């Protein structure tokens, strides 16, 4: 009997990264993760069929939106089929025996660094270096035996690469989470969907955006996210990304019909079930 092929999920980063944790949390640990060092590589992996799904971080409760990923969503036209809010705990880790006073450098992914600015600003004489991935920073410290360098990553990376945690939970705010989108090339109808992500353009006229947003309000649609993205080659023009939620599907359908007449180039990126935020 042929062995059943594992579902392949593209992640940004390597094993033990937050993206891998998000993939296992959403799909279960039976999936095969496909490591991609950049979000562009992640999208190419999904586009070229090297993965069946992709997990993409889109915003963090401390560091904010990951703007380049909105451009990628527009460029690749993938379908969002789900979301996940993952609690994020950042730890400072180094080789066994190394102390904080021995450190000359701390490295991690720029989003992780932004989430720990208060802790890092209190350190004196330590270089802060950006890398492609939190777990990759931990791996680098281990493999190169860097006795003067620490990484910021999660506890799984510390265990995976045999590092000691010098300081736990160094994120600036303890209720810290990252929102991940679940992407695929195939759009699918979800009977339980109560949330959607979309983007559109509005005329550069007084009240044009307000009119579109008021349509959602008038149809009892909750607007949970709004993000403007510059349109390349069109100064002073923007595409507007919004996330909306509804209790009655008819209200959403009615709102969408009306908004279509008010805006230009409306694209629904996906309709899916709203995820819960559970702090740990």
GROMACS .gro file of C-alpha atoms in nm:
model
  280
    1UNK     CA    1   0.000   0.000   0.000
    2UNK     CA    2   0.136   0.342  -0.096
    3UNK     CA    3   0.233   0.563   0.192
    4UNK     CA    4   0.003   0.861   0.233
    5UNK     CA    5   0.176   1.184   0.139
    6UNK     CA    6   0.211   1.435   0.420
    7UNK     CA    7   0.053   1.778   0.391
    8UNK     CA    8   0.331   2.027   0.322
    9UNK     CA    9   0.314   2.367   0.492
   10UNK     CA   10   0.552   2.648   0.400
   11UNK     CA   11   0.688   2.848   0.695
   12UNK     CA   12   0.911   3.152   0.719
   13UNK     CA   13   1.217   3.040   0.907
   14UNK     CA   14   1.352   2.703   1.011
   15UNK     CA   15   1.252   2.428   1.251
   16UNK     CA   16   1.163   2.559   1.600
   17UNK     CA   17   1.069   2.901   1.460
   18UNK     CA   18   0.744   3.070   1.562
   19UNK     CA   19   0.609   2.996   1.214
   20UNK     CA   20   0.664   2.624   1.268
   21UNK     CA   21   0.489   2.644   1.605
   22UNK     CA   22   0.198   2.822   1.431
   23UNK     CA   23   0.186   2.553   1.158
   24UNK     CA   24   0.175   2.269   1.412
   25UNK     CA   25  -0.083   2.454   1.623
   26UNK     CA   26  -0.316   2.499   1.326
   27UNK     CA   27  -0.263   2.175   1.131
   28UNK     CA   28  -0.127   1.934   1.393
   29UNK     CA   29   0.226   1.796   1.412
   30UNK     CA   30   0.173   1.534   1.141
   31UNK     CA   31   0.238   1.790   0.865
   32UNK     CA   32   0.571   1.842   0.691
   33UNK     CA   33   0.702   2.196   0.719
   34UNK     CA   34   0.885   2.354   0.425
   35UNK     CA   35   1.154   2.596   0.545
   36UNK     CA   36   1.171   2.935   0.367
   37UNK     CA   37   1.408   3.205   0.487
   38UNK     CA   38   1.202   3.492   0.344
   39UNK     CA   39   0.832   3.560   0.294
   40UNK     CA   40   0.896   3.589  -0.079
   41UNK     CA   41   1.042   3.237  -0.082
   42UNK     CA   42   0.739   3.122   0.118
   43UNK     CA   43   0.504   3.259  -0.150
   44UNK     CA   44   0.711   3.107  -0.430
   45UNK     CA   45   0.698   2.769  -0.255
   46UNK     CA   46   0.319   2.779  -0.250
   47UNK     CA   47   0.295   2.915  -0.603
   48UNK     CA   48   0.522   2.645  -0.747
   49UNK     CA   49   0.348   2.357  -0.571
   50UNK     CA   50   0.637   2.283  -0.336
   51UNK     CA   51   0.390   2.323  -0.048
   52UNK     CA   52   0.015   2.277  -0.009
   53UNK     CA   53  -0.038   2.559   0.237
   54UNK     CA   54   0.159   2.849   0.379
   55UNK     CA   55   0.157   3.012   0.720
   56UNK     CA   56   0.229   3.385   0.703
   57UNK     CA   57   0.263   3.629   0.994
   58UNK     CA   58   0.073   3.949   0.920
   59UNK     CA   59   0.082   4.149   1.244
   60UNK     CA   60   0.210   4.152   1.600
   61UNK     CA   61   0.042   4.314   1.897
   62UNK     CA   62   0.363   4.503   1.990
   63UNK     CA   63   0.550   4.552   1.662
   64UNK     CA   64   0.241   4.615   1.447
   65UNK     CA   65   0.162   4.519   1.088
   66UNK     CA   66   0.416   4.352   0.859
   67UNK     CA   67   0.357   4.585   0.565
   68UNK     CA   68   0.561   4.399   0.298
   69UNK     CA   69   0.333   4.099   0.344
   70UNK     CA   70   0.031   4.302   0.235
   71UNK     CA   71   0.209   4.366  -0.095
   72UNK     CA   72   0.275   3.992  -0.127
   73UNK     CA   73  -0.092   3.913  -0.068
   74UNK     CA   74  -0.182   4.149  -0.351
   75UNK     CA   75   0.083   4.009  -0.585
   76UNK     CA   76   0.022   3.636  -0.541
   77UNK     CA   77  -0.359   3.628  -0.508
   78UNK     CA   78  -0.359   3.336  -0.265
   79UNK     CA   79  -0.675   3.250  -0.074
   80UNK     CA   80  -0.686   3.303   0.303
   81UNK     CA   81  -0.866   3.002   0.453
   82UNK     CA   82  -0.795   3.064   0.821
   83UNK     CA   83  -0.609   3.259   1.085
   84UNK     CA   84  -0.431   3.192   1.412
   85UNK     CA   85  -0.336   3.413   1.705
   86UNK     CA   86  -0.023   3.267   1.864
   87UNK     CA   87   0.098   3.388   2.206
   88UNK     CA   88   0.459   3.499   2.167
   89UNK     CA   89   0.712   3.466   2.448
   90UNK     CA   90   1.065   3.586   2.375
   91UNK     CA   91   1.365   3.445   2.560
   92UNK     CA   92   1.731   3.550   2.558
   93UNK     CA   93   1.951   3.243   2.508
   94UNK     CA   94   2.321   3.164   2.475
   95UNK     CA   95   2.572   2.881   2.504
   96UNK     CA   96   2.581   2.705   2.842
   97UNK     CA   97   2.801   2.894   3.087
   98UNK     CA   98   2.772   3.230   2.911
   99UNK     CA   99   2.643   3.519   3.127
  100UNK     CA  100   2.469   3.839   3.022
  101UNK     CA  101   2.777   4.044   3.114
  102UNK     CA  102   2.979   3.839   2.859
  103UNK     CA  103   2.758   3.947   2.569
  104UNK     CA  104   2.878   4.178   2.295
  105UNK     CA  105   2.600   4.104   2.047
  106UNK     CA  106   2.235   3.996   2.048
  107UNK     CA  107   2.072   3.886   1.723
  108UNK     CA  108   1.725   3.791   1.607
  109UNK     CA  109   1.459   3.861   1.347
  110UNK     CA  110   1.377   4.236   1.328
  111UNK     CA  111   1.015   4.178   1.438
  112UNK     CA  112   1.140   3.993   1.747
  113UNK     CA  113   1.383   4.274   1.824
  114UNK     CA  114   1.101   4.529   1.800
  115UNK     CA  115   0.898   4.327   2.049
  116UNK     CA  116   1.182   4.344   2.304
  117UNK     CA  117   1.298   4.706   2.271
  118UNK     CA  118   1.247   4.797   2.637
  119UNK     CA  119   1.472   4.513   2.756
  120UNK     CA  120   1.732   4.574   2.486
  121UNK     CA  121   1.750   4.950   2.545
  122UNK     CA  122   1.845   4.882   2.907
  123UNK     CA  123   2.157   4.693   2.797
  124UNK     CA  124   2.474   4.895   2.749
  125UNK     CA  125   2.750   4.828   2.499
  126UNK     CA  126   2.572   4.540   2.325
  127UNK     CA  127   2.528   4.538   1.947
  128UNK     CA  128   2.180   4.444   1.824
  129UNK     CA  129   2.198   4.255   1.496
  130UNK     CA  130   1.908   4.159   1.266
  131UNK     CA  131   1.881   3.812   1.111
  132UNK     CA  132   1.642   3.620   0.886
  133UNK     CA  133   1.483   3.415   1.163
  134UNK     CA  134   1.471   3.375   1.541
  135UNK     CA  135   1.548   3.003   1.535
  136UNK     CA  136   1.823   3.055   1.278
  137UNK     CA  137   1.992   3.297   1.519
  138UNK     CA  138   1.981   3.033   1.792
  139UNK     CA  139   2.122   2.772   1.553
  140UNK     CA  140   2.402   3.008   1.451
  141UNK     CA  141   2.506   3.069   1.813
  142UNK     CA  142   2.523   2.693   1.869
  143UNK     CA  143   2.700   2.589   1.549
  144UNK     CA  144   2.959   2.870   1.554
  145UNK     CA  145   3.007   2.837   1.931
  146UNK     CA  146   2.962   3.213   1.978
  147UNK     CA  147   3.046   3.283   2.342
  148UNK     CA  148   2.983   3.657   2.315
  149UNK     CA  149   2.651   3.638   2.126
  150UNK     CA  150   2.297   3.560   2.238
  151UNK     CA  151   1.982   3.498   2.036
  152UNK     CA  152   1.623   3.599   2.098
  153UNK     CA  153   1.395   3.305   2.019
  154UNK     CA  154   1.140   3.071   2.174
  155UNK     CA  155   1.188   2.787   2.422
  156UNK     CA  156   1.167   2.525   2.145
  157UNK     CA  157   1.474   2.678   1.978
  158UNK     CA  158   1.661   2.672   2.311
  159UNK     CA  159   1.586   2.300   2.353
  160UNK     CA  160   1.651   2.217   1.986
  161UNK     CA  161   1.996   2.377   1.980
  162UNK     CA  162   2.105   2.312   2.339
  163UNK     CA  163   2.116   2.671   2.457
  164UNK     CA  164   2.054   2.801   2.807
  165UNK     CA  165   1.793   3.070   2.865
  166UNK     CA  166   1.959   3.371   3.028
  167UNK     CA  167   1.641   3.575   3.065
  168UNK     CA  168   1.284   3.459   3.016
  169UNK     CA  169   0.999   3.656   2.860
  170UNK     CA  170   1.182   3.971   2.761
  171UNK     CA  171   0.898   4.094   2.537
  172UNK     CA  172   0.793   4.448   2.629
  173UNK     CA  173   0.430   4.356   2.695
  174UNK     CA  174   0.342   4.014   2.834
  175UNK     CA  175   0.011   3.989   2.646
  176UNK     CA  176   0.200   3.956   2.320
  177UNK     CA  177   0.065   3.765   2.021
  178UNK     CA  178   0.124   3.735   1.648
  179UNK     CA  179  -0.157   3.687   1.399
  180UNK     CA  180  -0.086   3.434   1.125
  181UNK     CA  181  -0.280   3.381   0.801
  182UNK     CA  182  -0.329   3.036   0.651
  183UNK     CA  183  -0.287   3.054   0.273
  184UNK     CA  184  -0.352   2.820  -0.017
  185UNK     CA  185  -0.382   2.847  -0.394
  186UNK     CA  186  -0.733   2.701  -0.394
  187UNK     CA  187  -1.028   2.907  -0.278
  188UNK     CA  188  -1.289   2.710  -0.084
  189UNK     CA  189  -1.636   2.774   0.054
  190UNK     CA  190  -1.650   2.763   0.432
  191UNK     CA  191  -2.000   2.731   0.577
  192UNK     CA  192  -1.872   2.843   0.918
  193UNK     CA  193  -1.697   3.158   0.791
  194UNK     CA  194  -1.771   3.477   0.984
  195UNK     CA  195  -1.470   3.687   0.887
  196UNK     CA  196  -1.321   3.812   0.560
  197UNK     CA  197  -1.011   3.995   0.440
  198UNK     CA  198  -1.024   4.217   0.132
  199UNK     CA  199  -0.869   4.521  -0.029
  200UNK     CA  200  -0.994   4.792  -0.262
  201UNK     CA  201  -0.919   5.138  -0.397
  202UNK     CA  202  -1.127   5.452  -0.350
  203UNK     CA  203  -1.141   5.777  -0.544
  204UNK     CA  204  -0.917   6.055  -0.416
  205UNK     CA  205  -1.220   6.258  -0.313
  206UNK     CA  206  -1.357   6.388   0.015
  207UNK     CA  207  -1.561   6.120   0.192
  208UNK     CA  208  -1.504   5.835  -0.057
  209UNK     CA  209  -1.340   5.606   0.200
  210UNK     CA  210  -1.582   5.710   0.474
  211UNK     CA  211  -1.879   5.620   0.251
  212UNK     CA  212  -1.745   5.270   0.191
  213UNK     CA  213  -1.675   5.212   0.559
  214UNK     CA  214  -2.018   5.345   0.654
  215UNK     CA  215  -2.175   5.082   0.429
  216UNK     CA  216  -2.023   4.812   0.650
  217UNK     CA  217  -2.157   4.984   0.960
  218UNK     CA  218  -2.506   5.022   0.813
  219UNK     CA  219  -2.515   4.648   0.748
  220UNK     CA  220  -2.401   4.555   1.102
  221UNK     CA  221  -2.056   4.448   0.984
  222UNK     CA  222  -1.775   4.488   1.235
  223UNK     CA  223  -1.456   4.638   1.091
  224UNK     CA  224  -1.165   4.486   1.287
  225UNK     CA  225  -0.866   4.598   1.081
  226UNK     CA  226  -0.789   4.875   0.834
  227UNK     CA  227  -0.450   4.917   0.669
  228UNK     CA  228  -0.360   5.152   0.386
  229UNK     CA  229  -0.092   5.041   0.137
  230UNK     CA  230   0.065   5.282  -0.116
  231UNK     CA  231  -0.008   5.200  -0.480
  232UNK     CA  232   0.329   5.176  -0.656
  233UNK     CA  233   0.360   5.433  -0.933
  234UNK     CA  234   0.058   5.633  -0.814
  235UNK     CA  235   0.165   5.898  -0.562
  236UNK     CA  236  -0.101   5.988  -0.302
  237UNK     CA  237  -0.312   5.682  -0.394
  238UNK     CA  238  -0.362   5.382  -0.168
  239UNK     CA  239  -0.525   5.044  -0.159
  240UNK     CA  240  -0.721   4.982   0.158
  241UNK     CA  241  -0.699   4.644   0.329
  242UNK     CA  242  -0.981   4.565   0.572
  243UNK     CA  243  -1.085   4.271   0.787
  244UNK     CA  244  -1.456   4.244   0.861
  245UNK     CA  245  -1.667   4.018   1.081
  246UNK     CA  246  -2.037   3.937   1.074
  247UNK     CA  247  -2.301   3.746   1.266
  248UNK     CA  248  -2.541   3.703   0.974
  249UNK     CA  249  -2.407   3.603   0.634
  250UNK     CA  250  -2.681   3.799   0.456
  251UNK     CA  251  -2.555   4.123   0.614
  252UNK     CA  252  -2.209   4.058   0.472
  253UNK     CA  253  -2.342   3.970   0.128
  254UNK     CA  254  -2.557   4.283   0.119
  255UNK     CA  255  -2.268   4.504   0.232
  256UNK     CA  256  -2.038   4.357  -0.032
  257UNK     CA  257  -2.287   4.429  -0.311
  258UNK     CA  258  -2.313   4.792  -0.202
  259UNK     CA  259  -1.938   4.840  -0.151
  260UNK     CA  260  -1.871   4.704  -0.501
  261UNK     CA  261  -2.054   5.008  -0.639
  262UNK     CA  262  -1.856   5.250  -0.420
  263UNK     CA  263  -1.495   5.137  -0.471
  264UNK     CA  264  -1.257   5.024  -0.744
  265UNK     CA  265  -1.073   4.692  -0.785
  266UNK     CA  266  -1.222   4.514  -0.485
  267UNK     CA  267  -1.055   4.179  -0.415
  268UNK     CA  268  -1.174   3.939  -0.145
  269UNK     CA  269  -0.862   3.760  -0.023
  270UNK     CA  270  -1.057   3.503   0.176
  271UNK     CA  271  -1.358   3.421   0.391
  272UNK     CA  272  -1.283   3.211   0.697
  273UNK     CA  273  -1.366   3.145   1.060
  274UNK     CA  274  -1.257   3.403   1.313
  275UNK     CA  275  -0.987   3.273   1.549
  276UNK     CA  276  -0.985   3.317   1.925
  277UNK     CA  277  -0.719   3.513   2.111
  278UNK     CA  278  -0.607   3.318   2.415
  279UNK     CA  279  -0.328   3.466   2.626
  280UNK     CA  280  -0.093   3.228   2.806
   0.00000   0.00000   0.00000
